[in-house]
Amino acid sequence: MSSTASKDQAFGPKPEECRDTDHYVKEYNDGFVDKWDDLIDWDSRAESEGDFFIQTLKERGVKRILDVACGTGFHSVRLIEAGFDVVSADGSADMLAKAFENGRKRGHILRTVQADWRQLNRDINGRYDAVICLGNSFTHLFNENDRRKTLAEFYSALNHDGVLILDQRNYDSILDHGYSSKHTYYYCGNDISVYPEYVDPGLTRFRYAFPDDSVYHLNMFPLRKAYARRLMREVGFQDIQTYGDFKETYRESEPDFFIHFAEKK
Ligand code: SAM
């Protein structure tokens, strides 16, 4: 498939060597941002996800939510429509502009903040009952210091008794058994091919090919589940619970995605 319609994501001549936390801003260029909603398909994603997040957040009495990786605004908009008070943050100005536009189309004025997670509390005001970091976003971080710093910033942005909800792909399965995806929950768009083109213990390079022949990539860190849970614990989070594809019980290799709930007590 040709990649002529794709805009340059500036991976350089050896894309597999690009393992840089700061690179995400170049990966979400206006070309890929424009395609993101085709990839996730809001209606199908809302249907497959159901009320999972809305219900869990309500059960916990959450009112104020900080969506730290709002992307094009899918969760921010859904949560606003469910009655939550939401602030939408992202480090990419292009993503935030798209989120704002998507919100406006649905009759909402999103409160957007451009903030890199590593300096989150410099740019946001106040504390939140929940911080959500969804869509495999956290695995854009390529070194442990960035991960620790980010989790510490998330912790600090939470009220006492607040909850962090952070999801990730099942990289254990990709690293240990190879890639397979039911493609049911997250990337729901039709006729879009998504798979890891390159995998080693330090990099998973995903390829996204669209029906108009455009091709984009994301370089992500293959975060193992146990390691992610340990980092959260070490930063101070407690009672970490990990769901697999929205279910409490699962066989380890089965889910495409894990969703961690980590409490600040
Ligand atoms: N949550 C959205 C979704 O599920 O559709 C977007 C997910 S997208 C895979 C990852 C998002 O994380 C992008 O919008 C990107 O700009 C943001 N991001 C990645 N690294 C970041 C960082 N260090 N600080 C702030 N935002 C970051």
XYZ file of C-alpha atoms and ligand atoms in Angstrom:
292
model
C 0.000 0.000 0.000
C 1.472 3.383 -0.959
C 1.995 6.067 1.649
C 1.936 9.025 -0.737
C -1.021 10.771 0.927
C 0.536 10.601 4.387
C 2.138 13.643 5.957
C 5.667 13.250 7.222
C 5.790 12.257 10.873
C 9.533 12.988 10.966
C 10.743 9.622 12.239
C 14.005 10.099 10.378
C 15.884 7.604 8.201
C 15.843 4.835 10.830
C 12.346 4.917 12.367
C 13.097 1.963 14.675
C 15.714 4.089 16.383
C 13.232 6.815 17.261
C 12.562 6.145 20.952
C 12.051 9.617 22.260
C 9.276 10.694 24.631
C 9.119 14.176 23.066
C 8.475 12.768 19.594
C 4.707 12.331 20.146
C 4.065 15.932 19.070
C 5.491 15.160 15.605
C 3.639 11.838 15.376
C 0.274 13.555 15.829
C 0.733 15.913 12.897
C -2.341 17.455 11.290
C -2.559 14.576 8.784
C -2.797 11.868 11.443
C -4.979 14.001 13.739
C -7.452 14.359 10.862
C -7.525 10.588 10.488
C -7.783 9.763 14.204
C -11.573 9.838 14.346
C -11.808 7.457 11.368
C -9.555 5.147 13.323
C -11.425 5.189 16.597
C -14.955 5.671 15.149
C -16.818 7.450 17.971
C -20.139 5.634 17.585
C -18.715 2.118 17.513
C -16.292 2.901 20.319
C -19.082 4.293 22.486
C -21.136 1.192 21.784
C -18.366 -1.290 22.551
C -17.169 0.549 25.656
C -20.724 1.023 26.898
C -21.040 2.782 30.244
C -17.934 1.180 31.738
C -16.128 4.413 32.631
C -19.283 6.416 33.366
C -20.589 3.790 35.770
C -17.300 3.266 37.604
C -16.727 6.990 37.959
C -20.270 7.527 39.256
C -19.965 4.646 41.718
C -16.899 6.360 43.144
C -18.709 9.669 43.553
C -16.380 11.385 41.059
C -17.380 14.889 39.975
C -14.271 16.603 38.566
C -12.249 14.777 35.909
C -8.982 15.650 34.243
C -8.658 13.908 30.866
C -4.881 14.186 30.466
C -4.649 12.575 27.007
C -7.867 13.913 25.547
C -6.779 13.402 21.935
C -9.713 14.340 19.712
C -12.018 14.532 22.742
C -13.890 11.221 22.657
C -13.906 10.584 26.428
C -14.111 14.261 27.400
C -17.289 14.684 25.376
C -18.871 11.446 26.599
C -18.138 12.339 30.216
C -19.461 15.896 29.852
C -22.641 14.441 28.374
C -22.861 12.091 31.365
C -22.844 15.124 33.689
C -19.206 15.239 34.863
C -17.155 18.407 35.175
C -14.273 17.771 32.742
C -11.033 19.536 31.880
C -9.391 18.263 28.684
C -5.612 18.320 28.505
C -3.127 17.096 25.923
C 0.433 17.932 24.973
C -0.454 18.222 21.286
C -1.949 21.540 20.146
C -3.299 19.847 16.990
C -5.153 17.244 19.068
C -6.583 19.919 21.367
C -7.816 21.990 18.419
C -9.559 18.901 17.022
C -11.053 18.066 20.426
C -12.408 21.608 20.730
C -13.918 21.430 17.242
C -15.467 18.006 17.979
C -16.903 19.355 21.245
C -18.402 22.382 19.530
C -20.039 20.210 16.865
C -21.818 18.411 19.687
C -22.821 21.619 21.462
C -20.080 21.750 24.125
C -17.307 24.216 24.842
C -14.449 22.031 26.019
C -12.132 23.501 28.640
C -8.801 22.672 27.030
C -5.296 22.979 28.444
C -2.099 22.270 26.571
C 0.058 20.405 29.055
C 2.804 17.856 28.839
C 2.274 15.270 31.595
C 5.788 15.713 32.894
C 4.945 19.301 33.908
C 1.212 18.797 34.308
C 0.732 20.682 37.568
C 2.453 23.747 36.203
C -0.366 24.156 33.681
C -3.545 22.951 35.389
C -5.527 24.497 38.227
C -6.777 22.725 41.302
C -7.228 19.047 42.088
C -9.459 16.401 40.512
C -11.451 13.394 41.719
C -10.224 11.386 38.728
C -7.375 11.614 36.260
C -7.949 9.560 33.111
C -5.168 8.639 30.695
C -6.791 6.466 28.040
C -6.189 5.070 24.558
C -2.757 3.503 25.227
C -1.365 7.019 25.640
C 0.975 6.383 28.582
C 3.122 4.111 26.406
C 4.354 7.160 24.516
C 6.821 7.540 27.397
C 10.164 6.033 26.523
C 12.160 6.147 29.713
C 11.551 5.294 33.308
C 12.204 8.806 34.614
C 9.452 10.154 32.354
C 7.083 7.431 33.549
C 7.804 8.102 37.217
C 7.599 11.863 36.781
C 4.308 11.536 34.893
C 2.737 9.233 37.482
C 3.882 11.586 40.259
C 2.248 14.498 38.406
C -0.975 12.490 37.990
C -0.868 11.627 41.718
C -0.396 15.230 42.651
C -3.285 16.389 40.418
C -5.695 14.134 42.354
C -7.737 14.916 45.426
C -7.333 12.665 48.431
C -9.405 9.518 47.637
C -9.094 10.268 43.916
C -8.515 7.640 41.238
C -6.198 7.349 38.254
C -7.576 5.363 35.318
C -4.822 4.431 32.898
C -5.051 1.939 30.073
C -2.496 0.219 27.891
C -2.233 -2.391 25.228
C -1.487 -5.935 26.331
C 2.195 -5.695 25.439
C 3.019 -8.851 27.418
C 1.012 -10.750 24.876
C 2.617 -8.914 21.929
C 6.136 -9.502 23.276
C 5.601 -13.103 24.366
C 3.152 -14.477 21.806
C 3.013 -12.011 18.907
C 0.240 -9.624 17.923
C -3.386 -10.522 17.578
C -6.285 -8.169 17.968
C -9.985 -8.692 18.178
C -10.171 -5.066 17.161
C -13.392 -4.725 19.064
C -12.912 -2.076 21.684
C -10.587 0.763 20.815
C -9.852 1.108 17.151
C -13.263 0.434 15.781
C -13.084 2.113 12.370
C -13.787 0.063 9.257
C -11.235 -0.796 6.588
C -8.293 0.413 8.655
C -5.393 -1.886 9.244
C -3.480 -1.586 12.512
C -0.593 -3.814 13.475
C 2.886 -3.623 14.971
C 5.344 -3.493 12.110
C 8.353 -3.848 14.408
C 8.687 -5.165 17.979
C 11.596 -5.474 20.363
C 11.727 -5.140 24.171
C 12.186 -1.366 23.861
C 9.861 -0.470 20.981
C 6.580 -1.383 19.341
C 6.118 0.479 16.076
C 2.464 0.433 15.039
C 1.405 0.937 11.454
C -1.983 2.485 10.652
C -3.133 2.206 7.044
C -6.296 3.996 5.874
C -8.569 3.346 2.889
C -7.211 6.424 1.055
C -3.777 4.715 1.068
C -2.350 7.041 3.685
C -0.117 5.325 6.221
C 0.906 6.617 9.649
C 2.945 5.172 12.486
C 3.224 5.435 16.253
C 6.348 4.395 18.114
C 5.337 3.161 21.553
C 7.111 1.610 24.517
C 5.997 -1.993 25.140
C 4.964 -1.560 28.749
C 4.574 -4.794 30.658
C 1.551 -4.948 32.920
C 3.366 -5.977 36.114
C 5.970 -3.266 35.599
C 3.277 -0.603 35.086
C 1.533 -1.702 38.280
C 4.824 -1.641 40.205
C 5.611 1.899 39.047
C 2.168 3.103 40.132
C 2.645 1.481 43.527
C 6.112 2.953 43.956
C 4.848 6.446 43.183
C 2.291 6.080 46.002
C -0.876 4.704 44.386
C -2.706 1.978 46.312
C -5.262 -0.764 45.645
C -4.361 -1.046 41.983
C -6.950 -3.086 40.120
C -6.402 -4.129 36.520
C -9.246 -5.031 34.169
C -8.780 -6.817 30.835
C -10.958 -5.462 28.019
C -13.389 -4.051 30.618
C -13.686 -7.343 32.486
C -12.529 -8.061 36.016
C -11.454 -11.630 35.268
C -9.577 -12.734 32.172
C -6.782 -14.978 30.948
C -3.564 -12.897 30.833
C -2.910 -13.299 27.122
C -6.510 -12.700 26.085
C -7.323 -8.991 26.365
C -6.154 -6.446 23.799
C -6.102 -3.778 26.500
C -5.579 -3.542 30.243
C -7.257 -0.805 32.283
C -5.659 0.064 35.623
C -7.554 1.761 38.443
C -5.108 3.195 40.988
C -6.218 4.953 44.148
C -4.748 7.915 45.959
C -5.546 7.389 49.638
N -7.177 9.406 24.612
C -7.365 9.573 23.192
C -8.081 8.375 22.612
O -8.166 7.347 23.302
O -8.591 8.458 21.491
C -6.039 9.829 22.447
C -5.042 8.718 22.506
S -3.579 9.017 21.551
C -2.988 7.349 21.366
C -2.375 9.605 22.712
C -2.530 11.051 23.156
O -1.602 11.317 24.211
C -2.221 12.055 22.043
O -3.274 12.982 21.938
C -0.918 12.703 22.480
O -0.777 14.033 22.074
C -0.981 12.571 23.997
N 0.350 12.541 24.628
C 1.356 11.665 24.378
N 2.417 11.940 25.149
C 2.072 13.014 25.921
C 2.752 13.768 26.929
N 4.009 13.484 27.297
N 2.080 14.801 27.506
C 0.815 15.112 27.125
N 0.123 14.442 26.169
C 0.754 13.397 25.582
